[in-house]
Short mmCIF file of N, CA and C in Angstrom, two decimals:
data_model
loop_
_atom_site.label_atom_id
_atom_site.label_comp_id
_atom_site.label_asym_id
_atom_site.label_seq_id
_atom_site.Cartn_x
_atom_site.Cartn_y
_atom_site.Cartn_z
N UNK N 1 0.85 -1.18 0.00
CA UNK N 1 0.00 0.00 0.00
C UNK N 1 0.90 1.23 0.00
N UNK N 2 0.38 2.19 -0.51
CA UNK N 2 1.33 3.66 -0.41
C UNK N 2 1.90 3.42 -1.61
N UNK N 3 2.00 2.92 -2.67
CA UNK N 3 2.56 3.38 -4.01
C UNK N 3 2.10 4.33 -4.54
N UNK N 4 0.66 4.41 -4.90
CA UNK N 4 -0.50 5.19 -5.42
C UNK N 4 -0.58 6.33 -4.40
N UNK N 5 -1.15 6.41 -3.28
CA UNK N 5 -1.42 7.05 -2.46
C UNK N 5 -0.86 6.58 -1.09
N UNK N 6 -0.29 7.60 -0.21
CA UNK N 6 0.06 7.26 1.05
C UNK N 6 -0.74 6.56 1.86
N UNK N 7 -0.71 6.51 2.85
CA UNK N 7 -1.50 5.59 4.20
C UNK N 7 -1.36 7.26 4.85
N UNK N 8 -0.40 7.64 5.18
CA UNK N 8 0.10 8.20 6.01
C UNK N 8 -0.29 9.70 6.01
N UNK N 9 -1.21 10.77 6.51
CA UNK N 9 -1.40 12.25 6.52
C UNK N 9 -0.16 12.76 6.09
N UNK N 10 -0.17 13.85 5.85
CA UNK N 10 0.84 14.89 5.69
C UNK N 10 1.77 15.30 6.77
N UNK N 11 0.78 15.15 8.40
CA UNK N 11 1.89 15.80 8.99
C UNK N 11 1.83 14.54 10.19
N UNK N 12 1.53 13.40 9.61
CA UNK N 12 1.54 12.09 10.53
C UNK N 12 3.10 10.98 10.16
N UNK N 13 3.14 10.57 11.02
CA UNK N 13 4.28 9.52 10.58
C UNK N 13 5.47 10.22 11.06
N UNK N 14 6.14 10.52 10.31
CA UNK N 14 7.84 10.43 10.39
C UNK N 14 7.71 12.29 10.54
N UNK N 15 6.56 13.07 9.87
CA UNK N 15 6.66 14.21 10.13
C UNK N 15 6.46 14.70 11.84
N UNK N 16 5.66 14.36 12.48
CA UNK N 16 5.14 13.94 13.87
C UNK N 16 6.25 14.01 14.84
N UNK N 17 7.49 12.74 14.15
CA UNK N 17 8.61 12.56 14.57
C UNK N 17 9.41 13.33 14.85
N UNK N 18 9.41 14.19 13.91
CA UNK N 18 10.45 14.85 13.89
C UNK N 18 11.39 14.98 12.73
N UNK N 19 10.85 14.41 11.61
CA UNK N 19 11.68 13.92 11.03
C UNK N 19 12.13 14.65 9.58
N UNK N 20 10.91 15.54 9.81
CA UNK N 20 11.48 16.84 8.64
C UNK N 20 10.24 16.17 7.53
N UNK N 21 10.04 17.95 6.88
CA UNK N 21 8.90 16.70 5.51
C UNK N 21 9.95 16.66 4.41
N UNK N 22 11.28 16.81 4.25
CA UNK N 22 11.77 16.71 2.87
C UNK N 22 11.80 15.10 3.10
N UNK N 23 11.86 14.41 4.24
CA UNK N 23 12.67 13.00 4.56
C UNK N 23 11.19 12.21 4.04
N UNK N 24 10.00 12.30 4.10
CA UNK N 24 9.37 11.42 3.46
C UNK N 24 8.82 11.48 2.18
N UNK N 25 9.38 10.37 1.62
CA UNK N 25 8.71 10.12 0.27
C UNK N 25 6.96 10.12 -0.25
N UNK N 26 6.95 10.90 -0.97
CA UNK N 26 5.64 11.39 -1.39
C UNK N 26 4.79 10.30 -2.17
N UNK N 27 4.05 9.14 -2.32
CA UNK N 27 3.05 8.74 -3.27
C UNK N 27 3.36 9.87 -4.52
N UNK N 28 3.44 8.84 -5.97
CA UNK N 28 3.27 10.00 -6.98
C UNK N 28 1.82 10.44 -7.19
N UNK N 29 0.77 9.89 -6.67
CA UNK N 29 -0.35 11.12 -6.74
C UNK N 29 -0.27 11.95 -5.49
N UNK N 30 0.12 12.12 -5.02
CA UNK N 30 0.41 13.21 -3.61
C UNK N 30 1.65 13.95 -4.41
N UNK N 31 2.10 14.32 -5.25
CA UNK N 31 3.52 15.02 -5.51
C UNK N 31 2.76 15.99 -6.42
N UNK N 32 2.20 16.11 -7.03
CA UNK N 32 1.65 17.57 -8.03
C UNK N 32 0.97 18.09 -7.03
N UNK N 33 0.55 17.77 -5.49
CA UNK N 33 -0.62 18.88 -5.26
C UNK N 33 0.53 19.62 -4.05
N UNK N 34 1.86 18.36 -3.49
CA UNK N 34 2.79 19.03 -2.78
C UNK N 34 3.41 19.95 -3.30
N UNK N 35 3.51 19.62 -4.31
CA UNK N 35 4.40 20.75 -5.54
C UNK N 35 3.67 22.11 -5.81
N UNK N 36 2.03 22.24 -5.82
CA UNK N 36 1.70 23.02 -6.20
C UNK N 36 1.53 24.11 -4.88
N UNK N 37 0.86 22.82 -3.55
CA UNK N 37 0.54 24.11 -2.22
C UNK N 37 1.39 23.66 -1.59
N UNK N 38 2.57 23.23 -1.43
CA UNK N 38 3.80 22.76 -0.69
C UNK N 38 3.48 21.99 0.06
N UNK N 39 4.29 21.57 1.63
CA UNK N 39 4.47 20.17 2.64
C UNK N 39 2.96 20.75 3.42
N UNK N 40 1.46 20.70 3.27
CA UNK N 40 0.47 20.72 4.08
C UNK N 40 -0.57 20.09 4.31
N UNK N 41 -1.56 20.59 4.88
CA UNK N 41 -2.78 19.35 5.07
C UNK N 41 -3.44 19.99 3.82
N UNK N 42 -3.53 20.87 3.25
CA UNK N 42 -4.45 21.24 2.16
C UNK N 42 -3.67 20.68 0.57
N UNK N 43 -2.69 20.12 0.65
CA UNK N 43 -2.13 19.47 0.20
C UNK N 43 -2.53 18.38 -0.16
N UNK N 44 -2.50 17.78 1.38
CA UNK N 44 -2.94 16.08 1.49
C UNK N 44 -4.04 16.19 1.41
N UNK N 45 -4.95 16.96 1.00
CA UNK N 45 -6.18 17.14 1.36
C UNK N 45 -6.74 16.92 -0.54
N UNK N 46 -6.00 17.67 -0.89
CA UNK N 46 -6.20 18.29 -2.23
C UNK N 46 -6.96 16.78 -3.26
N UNK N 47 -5.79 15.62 -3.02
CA UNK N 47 -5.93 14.36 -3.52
C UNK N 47 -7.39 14.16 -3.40
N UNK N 48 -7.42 14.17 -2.28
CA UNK N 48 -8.96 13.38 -1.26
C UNK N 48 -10.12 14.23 -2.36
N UNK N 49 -9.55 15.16 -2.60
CA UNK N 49 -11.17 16.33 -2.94
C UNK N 49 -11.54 15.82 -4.34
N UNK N 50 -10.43 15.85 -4.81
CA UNK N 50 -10.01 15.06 -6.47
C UNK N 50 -10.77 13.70 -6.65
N UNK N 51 -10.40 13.10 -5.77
CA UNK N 51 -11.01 11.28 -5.58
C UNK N 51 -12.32 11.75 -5.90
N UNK N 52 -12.65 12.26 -4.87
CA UNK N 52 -14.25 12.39 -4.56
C UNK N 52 -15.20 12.65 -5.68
N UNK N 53 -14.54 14.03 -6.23
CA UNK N 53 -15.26 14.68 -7.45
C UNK N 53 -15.17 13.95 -8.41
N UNK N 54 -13.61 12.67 -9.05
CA UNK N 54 -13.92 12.06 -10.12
C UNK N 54 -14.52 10.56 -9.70
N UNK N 55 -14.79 10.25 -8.43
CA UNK N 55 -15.86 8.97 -7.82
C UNK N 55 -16.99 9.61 -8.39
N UNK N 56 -17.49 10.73 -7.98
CA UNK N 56 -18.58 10.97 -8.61
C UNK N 56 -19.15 11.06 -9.94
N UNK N 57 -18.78 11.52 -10.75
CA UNK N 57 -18.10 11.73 -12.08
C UNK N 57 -18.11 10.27 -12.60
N UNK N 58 -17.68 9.22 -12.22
CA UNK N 58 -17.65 7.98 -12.83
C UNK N 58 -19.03 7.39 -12.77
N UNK N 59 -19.45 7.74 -11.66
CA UNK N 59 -20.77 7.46 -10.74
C UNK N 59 -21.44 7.64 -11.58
N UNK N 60 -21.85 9.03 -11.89
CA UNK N 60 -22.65 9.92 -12.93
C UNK N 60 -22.78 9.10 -14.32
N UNK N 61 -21.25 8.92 -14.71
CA UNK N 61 -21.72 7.96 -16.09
C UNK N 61 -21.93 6.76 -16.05
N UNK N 62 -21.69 6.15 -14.97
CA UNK N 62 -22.37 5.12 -14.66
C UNK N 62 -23.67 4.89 -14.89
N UNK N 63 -24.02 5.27 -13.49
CA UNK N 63 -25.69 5.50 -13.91
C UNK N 63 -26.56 5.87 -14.87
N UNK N 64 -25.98 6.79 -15.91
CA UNK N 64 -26.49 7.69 -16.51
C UNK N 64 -26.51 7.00 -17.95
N UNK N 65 -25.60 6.06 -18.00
CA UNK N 65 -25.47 5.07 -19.07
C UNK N 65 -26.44 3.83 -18.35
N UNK N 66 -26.42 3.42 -17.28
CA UNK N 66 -27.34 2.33 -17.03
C UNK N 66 -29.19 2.88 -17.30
N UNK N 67 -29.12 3.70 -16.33
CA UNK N 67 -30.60 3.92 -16.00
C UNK N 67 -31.43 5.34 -15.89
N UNK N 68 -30.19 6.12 -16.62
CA UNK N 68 -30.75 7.31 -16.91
C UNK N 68 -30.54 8.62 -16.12
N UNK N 69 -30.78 9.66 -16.63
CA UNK N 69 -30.17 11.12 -15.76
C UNK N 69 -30.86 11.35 -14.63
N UNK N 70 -31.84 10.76 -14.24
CA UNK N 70 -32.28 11.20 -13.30
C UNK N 70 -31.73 9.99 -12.06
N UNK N 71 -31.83 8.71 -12.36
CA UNK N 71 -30.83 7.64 -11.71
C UNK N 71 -29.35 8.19 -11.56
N UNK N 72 -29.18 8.74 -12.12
CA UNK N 72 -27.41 9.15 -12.29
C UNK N 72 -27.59 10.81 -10.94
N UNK N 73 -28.01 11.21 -10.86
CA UNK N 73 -28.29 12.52 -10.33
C UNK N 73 -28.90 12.11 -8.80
N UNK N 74 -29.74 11.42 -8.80
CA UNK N 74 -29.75 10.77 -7.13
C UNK N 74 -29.11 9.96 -7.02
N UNK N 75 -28.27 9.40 -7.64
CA UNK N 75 -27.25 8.38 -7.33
C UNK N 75 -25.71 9.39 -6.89
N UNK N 76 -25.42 10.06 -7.38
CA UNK N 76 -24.26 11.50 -7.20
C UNK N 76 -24.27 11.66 -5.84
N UNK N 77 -25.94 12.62 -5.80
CA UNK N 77 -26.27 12.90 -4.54
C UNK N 77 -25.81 12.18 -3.05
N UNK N 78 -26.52 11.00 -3.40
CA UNK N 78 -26.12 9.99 -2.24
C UNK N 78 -25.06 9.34 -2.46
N UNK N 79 -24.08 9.46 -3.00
CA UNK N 79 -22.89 9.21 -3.19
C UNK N 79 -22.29 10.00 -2.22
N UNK N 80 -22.12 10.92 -2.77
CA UNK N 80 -21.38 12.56 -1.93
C UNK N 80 -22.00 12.85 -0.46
N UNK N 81 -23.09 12.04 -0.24
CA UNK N 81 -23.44 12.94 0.83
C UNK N 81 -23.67 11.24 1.52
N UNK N 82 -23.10 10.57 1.63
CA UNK N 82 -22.89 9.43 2.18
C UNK N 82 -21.65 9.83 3.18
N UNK N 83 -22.48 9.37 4.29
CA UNK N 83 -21.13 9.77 6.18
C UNK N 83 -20.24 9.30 5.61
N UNK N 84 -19.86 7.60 4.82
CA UNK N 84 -18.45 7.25 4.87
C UNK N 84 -17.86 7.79 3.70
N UNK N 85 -18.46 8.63 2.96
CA UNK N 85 -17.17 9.19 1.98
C UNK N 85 -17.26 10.87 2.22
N UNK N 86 -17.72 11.14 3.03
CA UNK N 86 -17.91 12.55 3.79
C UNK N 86 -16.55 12.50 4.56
N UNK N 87 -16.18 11.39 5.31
CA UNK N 87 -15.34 11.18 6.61
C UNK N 87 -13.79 10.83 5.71
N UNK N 88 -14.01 10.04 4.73
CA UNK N 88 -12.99 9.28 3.98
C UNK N 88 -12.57 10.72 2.84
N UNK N 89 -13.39 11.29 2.44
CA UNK N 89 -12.51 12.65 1.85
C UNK N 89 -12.00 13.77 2.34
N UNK N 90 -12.46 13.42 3.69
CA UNK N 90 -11.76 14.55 4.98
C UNK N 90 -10.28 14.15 5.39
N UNK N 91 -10.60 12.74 5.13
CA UNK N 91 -9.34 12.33 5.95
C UNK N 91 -7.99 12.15 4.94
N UNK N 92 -6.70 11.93 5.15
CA UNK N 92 -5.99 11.51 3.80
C UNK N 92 -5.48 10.40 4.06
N UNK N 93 -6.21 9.38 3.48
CA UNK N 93 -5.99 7.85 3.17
C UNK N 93 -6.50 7.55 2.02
N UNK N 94 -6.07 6.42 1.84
CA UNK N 94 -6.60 5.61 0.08
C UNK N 94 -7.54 5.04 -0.29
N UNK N 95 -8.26 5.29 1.12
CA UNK N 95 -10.11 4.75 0.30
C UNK N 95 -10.58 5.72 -0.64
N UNK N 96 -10.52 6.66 -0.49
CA UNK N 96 -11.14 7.45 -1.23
C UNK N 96 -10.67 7.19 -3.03
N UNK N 97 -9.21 7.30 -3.46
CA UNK N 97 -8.64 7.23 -4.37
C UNK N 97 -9.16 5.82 -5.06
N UNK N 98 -8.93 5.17 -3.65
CA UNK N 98 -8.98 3.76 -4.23
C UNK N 98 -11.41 3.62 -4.82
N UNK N 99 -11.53 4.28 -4.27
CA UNK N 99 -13.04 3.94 -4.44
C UNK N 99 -13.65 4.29 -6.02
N UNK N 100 -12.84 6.06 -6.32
CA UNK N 100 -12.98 6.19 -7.49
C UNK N 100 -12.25 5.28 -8.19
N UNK N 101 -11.36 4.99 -8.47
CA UNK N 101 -10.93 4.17 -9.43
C UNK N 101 -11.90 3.04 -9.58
N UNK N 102 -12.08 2.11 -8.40
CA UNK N 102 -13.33 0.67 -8.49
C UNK N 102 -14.67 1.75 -9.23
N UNK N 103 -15.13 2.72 -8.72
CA UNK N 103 -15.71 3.56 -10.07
C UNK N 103 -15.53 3.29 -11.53
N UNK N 104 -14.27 4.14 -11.62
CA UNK N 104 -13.78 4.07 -12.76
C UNK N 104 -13.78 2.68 -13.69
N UNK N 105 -13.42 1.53 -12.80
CA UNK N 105 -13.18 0.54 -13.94
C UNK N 105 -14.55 0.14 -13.88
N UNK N 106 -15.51 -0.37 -13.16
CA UNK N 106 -16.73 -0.47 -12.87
C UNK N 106 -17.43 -0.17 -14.08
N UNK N 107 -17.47 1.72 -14.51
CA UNK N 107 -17.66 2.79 -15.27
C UNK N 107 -16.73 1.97 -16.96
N UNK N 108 -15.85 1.39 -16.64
CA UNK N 108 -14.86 1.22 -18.17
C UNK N 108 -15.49 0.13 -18.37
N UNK N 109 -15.77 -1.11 -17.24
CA UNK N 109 -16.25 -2.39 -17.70
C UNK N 109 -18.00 -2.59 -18.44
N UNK N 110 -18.15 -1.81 -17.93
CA UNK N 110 -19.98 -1.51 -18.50
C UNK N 110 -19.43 -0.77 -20.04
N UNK N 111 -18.90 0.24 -20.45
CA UNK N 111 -18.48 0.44 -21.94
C UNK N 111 -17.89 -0.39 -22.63
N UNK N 112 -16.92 -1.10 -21.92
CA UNK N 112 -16.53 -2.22 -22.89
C UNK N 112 -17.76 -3.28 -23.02
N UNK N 113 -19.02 -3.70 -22.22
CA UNK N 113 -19.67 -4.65 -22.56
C UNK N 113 -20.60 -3.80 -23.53
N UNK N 114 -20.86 -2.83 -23.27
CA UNK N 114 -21.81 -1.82 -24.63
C UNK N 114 -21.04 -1.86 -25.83
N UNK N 115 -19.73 -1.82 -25.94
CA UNK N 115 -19.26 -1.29 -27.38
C UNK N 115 -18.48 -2.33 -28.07
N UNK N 116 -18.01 -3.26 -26.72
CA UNK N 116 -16.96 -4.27 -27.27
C UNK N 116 -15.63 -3.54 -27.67
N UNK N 117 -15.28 -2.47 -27.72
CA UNK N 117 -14.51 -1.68 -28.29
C UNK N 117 -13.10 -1.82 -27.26
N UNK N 118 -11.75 -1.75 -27.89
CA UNK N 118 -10.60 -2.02 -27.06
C UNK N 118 -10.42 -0.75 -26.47
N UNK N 119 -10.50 0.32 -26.51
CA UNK N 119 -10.59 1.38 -25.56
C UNK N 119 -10.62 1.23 -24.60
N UNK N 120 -11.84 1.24 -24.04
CA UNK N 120 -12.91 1.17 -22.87
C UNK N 120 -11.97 -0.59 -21.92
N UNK N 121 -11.39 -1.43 -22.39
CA UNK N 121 -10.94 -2.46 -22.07
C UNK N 121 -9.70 -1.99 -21.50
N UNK N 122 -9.03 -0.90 -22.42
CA UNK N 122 -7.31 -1.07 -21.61
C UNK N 122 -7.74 0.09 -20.88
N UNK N 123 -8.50 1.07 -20.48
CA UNK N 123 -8.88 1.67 -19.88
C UNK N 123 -9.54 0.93 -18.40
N UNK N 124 -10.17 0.25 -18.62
CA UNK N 124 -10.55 -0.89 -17.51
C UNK N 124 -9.24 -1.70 -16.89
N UNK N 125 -8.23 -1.78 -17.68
CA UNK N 125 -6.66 -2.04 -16.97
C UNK N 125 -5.78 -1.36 -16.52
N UNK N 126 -6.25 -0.44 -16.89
CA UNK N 126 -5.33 0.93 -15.98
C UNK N 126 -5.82 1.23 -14.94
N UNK N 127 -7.26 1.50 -14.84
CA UNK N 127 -8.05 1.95 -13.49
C UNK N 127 -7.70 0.44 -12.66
N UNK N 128 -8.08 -0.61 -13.26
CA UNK N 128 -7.60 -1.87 -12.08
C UNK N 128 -6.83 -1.88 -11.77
N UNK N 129 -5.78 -1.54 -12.35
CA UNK N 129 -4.47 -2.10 -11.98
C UNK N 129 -4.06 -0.93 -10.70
N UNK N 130 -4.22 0.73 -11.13
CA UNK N 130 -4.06 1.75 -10.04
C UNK N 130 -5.10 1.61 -9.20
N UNK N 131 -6.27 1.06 -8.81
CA UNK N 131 -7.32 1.00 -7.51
C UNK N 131 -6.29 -0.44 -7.11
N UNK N 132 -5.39 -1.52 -7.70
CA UNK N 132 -4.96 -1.97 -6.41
C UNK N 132 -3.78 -1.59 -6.12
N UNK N 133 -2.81 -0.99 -6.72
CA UNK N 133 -2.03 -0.11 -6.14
C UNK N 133 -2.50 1.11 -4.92
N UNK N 134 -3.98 1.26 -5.29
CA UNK N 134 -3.91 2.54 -4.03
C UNK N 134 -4.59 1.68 -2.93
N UNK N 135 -5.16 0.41 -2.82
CA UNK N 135 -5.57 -0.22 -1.94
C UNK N 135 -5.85 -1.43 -2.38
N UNK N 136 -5.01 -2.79 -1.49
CA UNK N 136 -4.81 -4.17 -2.32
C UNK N 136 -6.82 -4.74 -2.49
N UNK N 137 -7.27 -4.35 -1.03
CA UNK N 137 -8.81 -5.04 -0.81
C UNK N 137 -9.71 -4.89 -2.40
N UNK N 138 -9.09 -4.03 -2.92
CA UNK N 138 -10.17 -3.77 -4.14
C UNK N 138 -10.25 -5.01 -5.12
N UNK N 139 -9.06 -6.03 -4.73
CA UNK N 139 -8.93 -7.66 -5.15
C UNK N 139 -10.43 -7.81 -5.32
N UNK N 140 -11.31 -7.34 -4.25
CA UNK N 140 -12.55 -8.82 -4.29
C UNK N 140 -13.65 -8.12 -5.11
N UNK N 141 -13.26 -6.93 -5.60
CA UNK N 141 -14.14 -6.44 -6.58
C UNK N 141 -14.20 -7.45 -8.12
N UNK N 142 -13.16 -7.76 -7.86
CA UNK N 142 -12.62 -8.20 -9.61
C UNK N 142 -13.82 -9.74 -9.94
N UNK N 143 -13.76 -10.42 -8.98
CA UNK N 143 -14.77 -11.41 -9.27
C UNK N 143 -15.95 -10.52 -10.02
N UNK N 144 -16.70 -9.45 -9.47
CA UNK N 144 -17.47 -8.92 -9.94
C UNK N 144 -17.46 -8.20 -11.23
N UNK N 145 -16.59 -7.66 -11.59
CA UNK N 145 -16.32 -7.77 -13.29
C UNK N 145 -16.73 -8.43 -14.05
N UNK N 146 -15.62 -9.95 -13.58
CA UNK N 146 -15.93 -10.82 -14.01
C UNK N 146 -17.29 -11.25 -14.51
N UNK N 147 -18.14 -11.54 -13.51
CA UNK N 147 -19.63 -11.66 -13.22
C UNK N 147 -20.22 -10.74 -14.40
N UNK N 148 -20.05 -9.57 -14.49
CA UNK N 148 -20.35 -8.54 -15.54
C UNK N 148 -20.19 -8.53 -17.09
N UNK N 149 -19.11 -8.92 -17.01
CA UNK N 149 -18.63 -9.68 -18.43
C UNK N 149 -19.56 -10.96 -18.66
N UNK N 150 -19.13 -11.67 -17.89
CA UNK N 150 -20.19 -13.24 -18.23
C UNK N 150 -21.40 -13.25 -18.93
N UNK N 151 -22.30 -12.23 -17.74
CA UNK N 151 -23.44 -12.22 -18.04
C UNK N 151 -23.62 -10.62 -19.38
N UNK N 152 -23.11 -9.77 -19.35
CA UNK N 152 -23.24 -9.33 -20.52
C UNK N 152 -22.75 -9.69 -21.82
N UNK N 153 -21.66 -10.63 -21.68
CA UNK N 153 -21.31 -10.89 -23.00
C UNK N 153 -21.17 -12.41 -23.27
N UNK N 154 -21.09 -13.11 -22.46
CA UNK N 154 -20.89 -14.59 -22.51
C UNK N 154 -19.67 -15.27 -22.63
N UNK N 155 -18.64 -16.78 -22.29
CA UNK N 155 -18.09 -17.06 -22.38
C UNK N 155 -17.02 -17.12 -23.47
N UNK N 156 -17.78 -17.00 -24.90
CA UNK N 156 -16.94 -16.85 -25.91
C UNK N 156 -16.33 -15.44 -26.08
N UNK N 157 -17.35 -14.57 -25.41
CA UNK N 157 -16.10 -13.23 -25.99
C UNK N 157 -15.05 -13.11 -24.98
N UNK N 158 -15.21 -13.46 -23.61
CA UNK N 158 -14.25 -13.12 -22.31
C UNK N 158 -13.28 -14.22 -22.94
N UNK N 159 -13.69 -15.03 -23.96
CA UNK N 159 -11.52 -15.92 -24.62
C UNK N 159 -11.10 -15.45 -25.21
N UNK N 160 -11.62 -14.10 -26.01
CA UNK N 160 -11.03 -13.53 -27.26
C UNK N 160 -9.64 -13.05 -26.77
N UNK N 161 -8.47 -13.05 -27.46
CA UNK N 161 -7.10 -12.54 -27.77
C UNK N 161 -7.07 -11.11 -26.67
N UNK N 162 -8.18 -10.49 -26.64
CA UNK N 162 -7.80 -9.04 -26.60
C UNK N 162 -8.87 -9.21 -24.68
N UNK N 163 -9.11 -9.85 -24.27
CA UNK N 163 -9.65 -9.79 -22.88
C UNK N 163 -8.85 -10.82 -22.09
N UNK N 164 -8.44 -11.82 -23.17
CA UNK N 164 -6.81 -12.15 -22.70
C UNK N 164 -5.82 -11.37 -22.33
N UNK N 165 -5.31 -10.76 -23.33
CA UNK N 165 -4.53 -9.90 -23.24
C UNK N 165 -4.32 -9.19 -21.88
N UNK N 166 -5.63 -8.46 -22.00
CA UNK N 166 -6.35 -7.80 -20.62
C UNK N 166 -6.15 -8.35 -19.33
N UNK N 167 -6.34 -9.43 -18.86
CA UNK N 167 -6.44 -10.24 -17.89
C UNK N 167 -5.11 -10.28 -17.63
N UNK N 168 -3.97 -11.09 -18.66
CA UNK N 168 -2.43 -11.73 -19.19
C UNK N 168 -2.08 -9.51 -17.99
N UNK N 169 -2.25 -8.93 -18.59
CA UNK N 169 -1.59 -7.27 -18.18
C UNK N 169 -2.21 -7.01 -17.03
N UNK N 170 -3.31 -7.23 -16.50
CA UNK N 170 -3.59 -7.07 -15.34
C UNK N 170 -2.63 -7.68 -14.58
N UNK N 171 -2.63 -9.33 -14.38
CA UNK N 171 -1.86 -9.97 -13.79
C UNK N 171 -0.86 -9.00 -13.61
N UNK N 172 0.31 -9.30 -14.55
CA UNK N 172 1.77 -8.82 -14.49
C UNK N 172 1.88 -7.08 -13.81
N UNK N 173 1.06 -6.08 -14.50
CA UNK N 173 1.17 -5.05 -14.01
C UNK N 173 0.69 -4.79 -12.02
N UNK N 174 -0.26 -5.82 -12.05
CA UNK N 174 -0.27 -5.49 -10.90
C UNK N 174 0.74 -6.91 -9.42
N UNK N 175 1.75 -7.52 -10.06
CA UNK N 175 2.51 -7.95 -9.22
C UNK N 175 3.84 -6.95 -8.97
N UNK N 176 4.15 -6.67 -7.65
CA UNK N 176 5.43 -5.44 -7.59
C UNK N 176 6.53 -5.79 -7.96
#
């Protein structure tokens, strides 16, 4: 954990210590917002706000591709205004990061079963592969993909060359 995103607050850990903030290594999504408002909590904060708005955002086309704008729009709502991602974008840890992304591929795996199109597929391997870099638990999502694929497309297309492929790059990209 902490490749993607830290575990660790901004001014928790080794800063706490004593230990100076040049001495800890930054997550590379925590390094453009240190870079931009320097070593702070609005910093560490910055990530969290980001998660949130593109969780939602995935949310939105989610829904909005399943069951329509008005499903997509109370679905936002209670997204955002749900205690545990109220508490989890306050705080700076990797649920949040990690939640949009299971969004995100969630959001990529429903386009790839609409279009069949390889886009939407290696796009679904990037978001997997970074939601378990920012948190390993997002493992037990993947059965559910799976499940998604099955039943939207059936056994013969999940053998094709190119969801191979997919699977073959998941694997490897996500062993360290």
């Amino acid at each position: 954990c902490g490749w993607l995103v830290s575990p660790r607050s901004a001014y928790g850990g080794r800063l706490a210590a004593g230990g100076g903030p040049g001495r800890r290594r930054r997550a590379p999504a925590e390094r453009p917002f240190a870079a931009l408002l320097g070593v702070s909590g609005a910093a560490a904060r910055g990530l969290m706000l980001v998660s949130c708005v593109a969780g939602a955002a995935f949310l939105c086309l989610l829904l909005g591709g399943i069951s329509g704008t008005l499903a997509a729009a109370l679905g936002v709502v209670l997204f955002v205004a749900s205690p545990t991602v109220i508490v989890s974008a306050r705080q700076v840890m990797s649920e949040m990061p990690a939640l949009a992304l299971v969004l995100a591929s969630a959001y990529y795996v429903h386009r790839f079963c609409v279009t069949g199109g390889r886009g939407p597929l290696a796009c679904f391997v990037v978001a997997g592969v970074l939601s378990l870099y920012a948190k390993q638990v997002t493992l037990v999502v993947f059965p559910a993909y799976l499940a998604i694929g099955l039943s939207e497309l059936g056994v013969r297309r999940l053998l094709k060359r190119d969801v191979l492929a997919a699977v073959a790059a998941i694997v490897v990209l996500a062993v360290p």
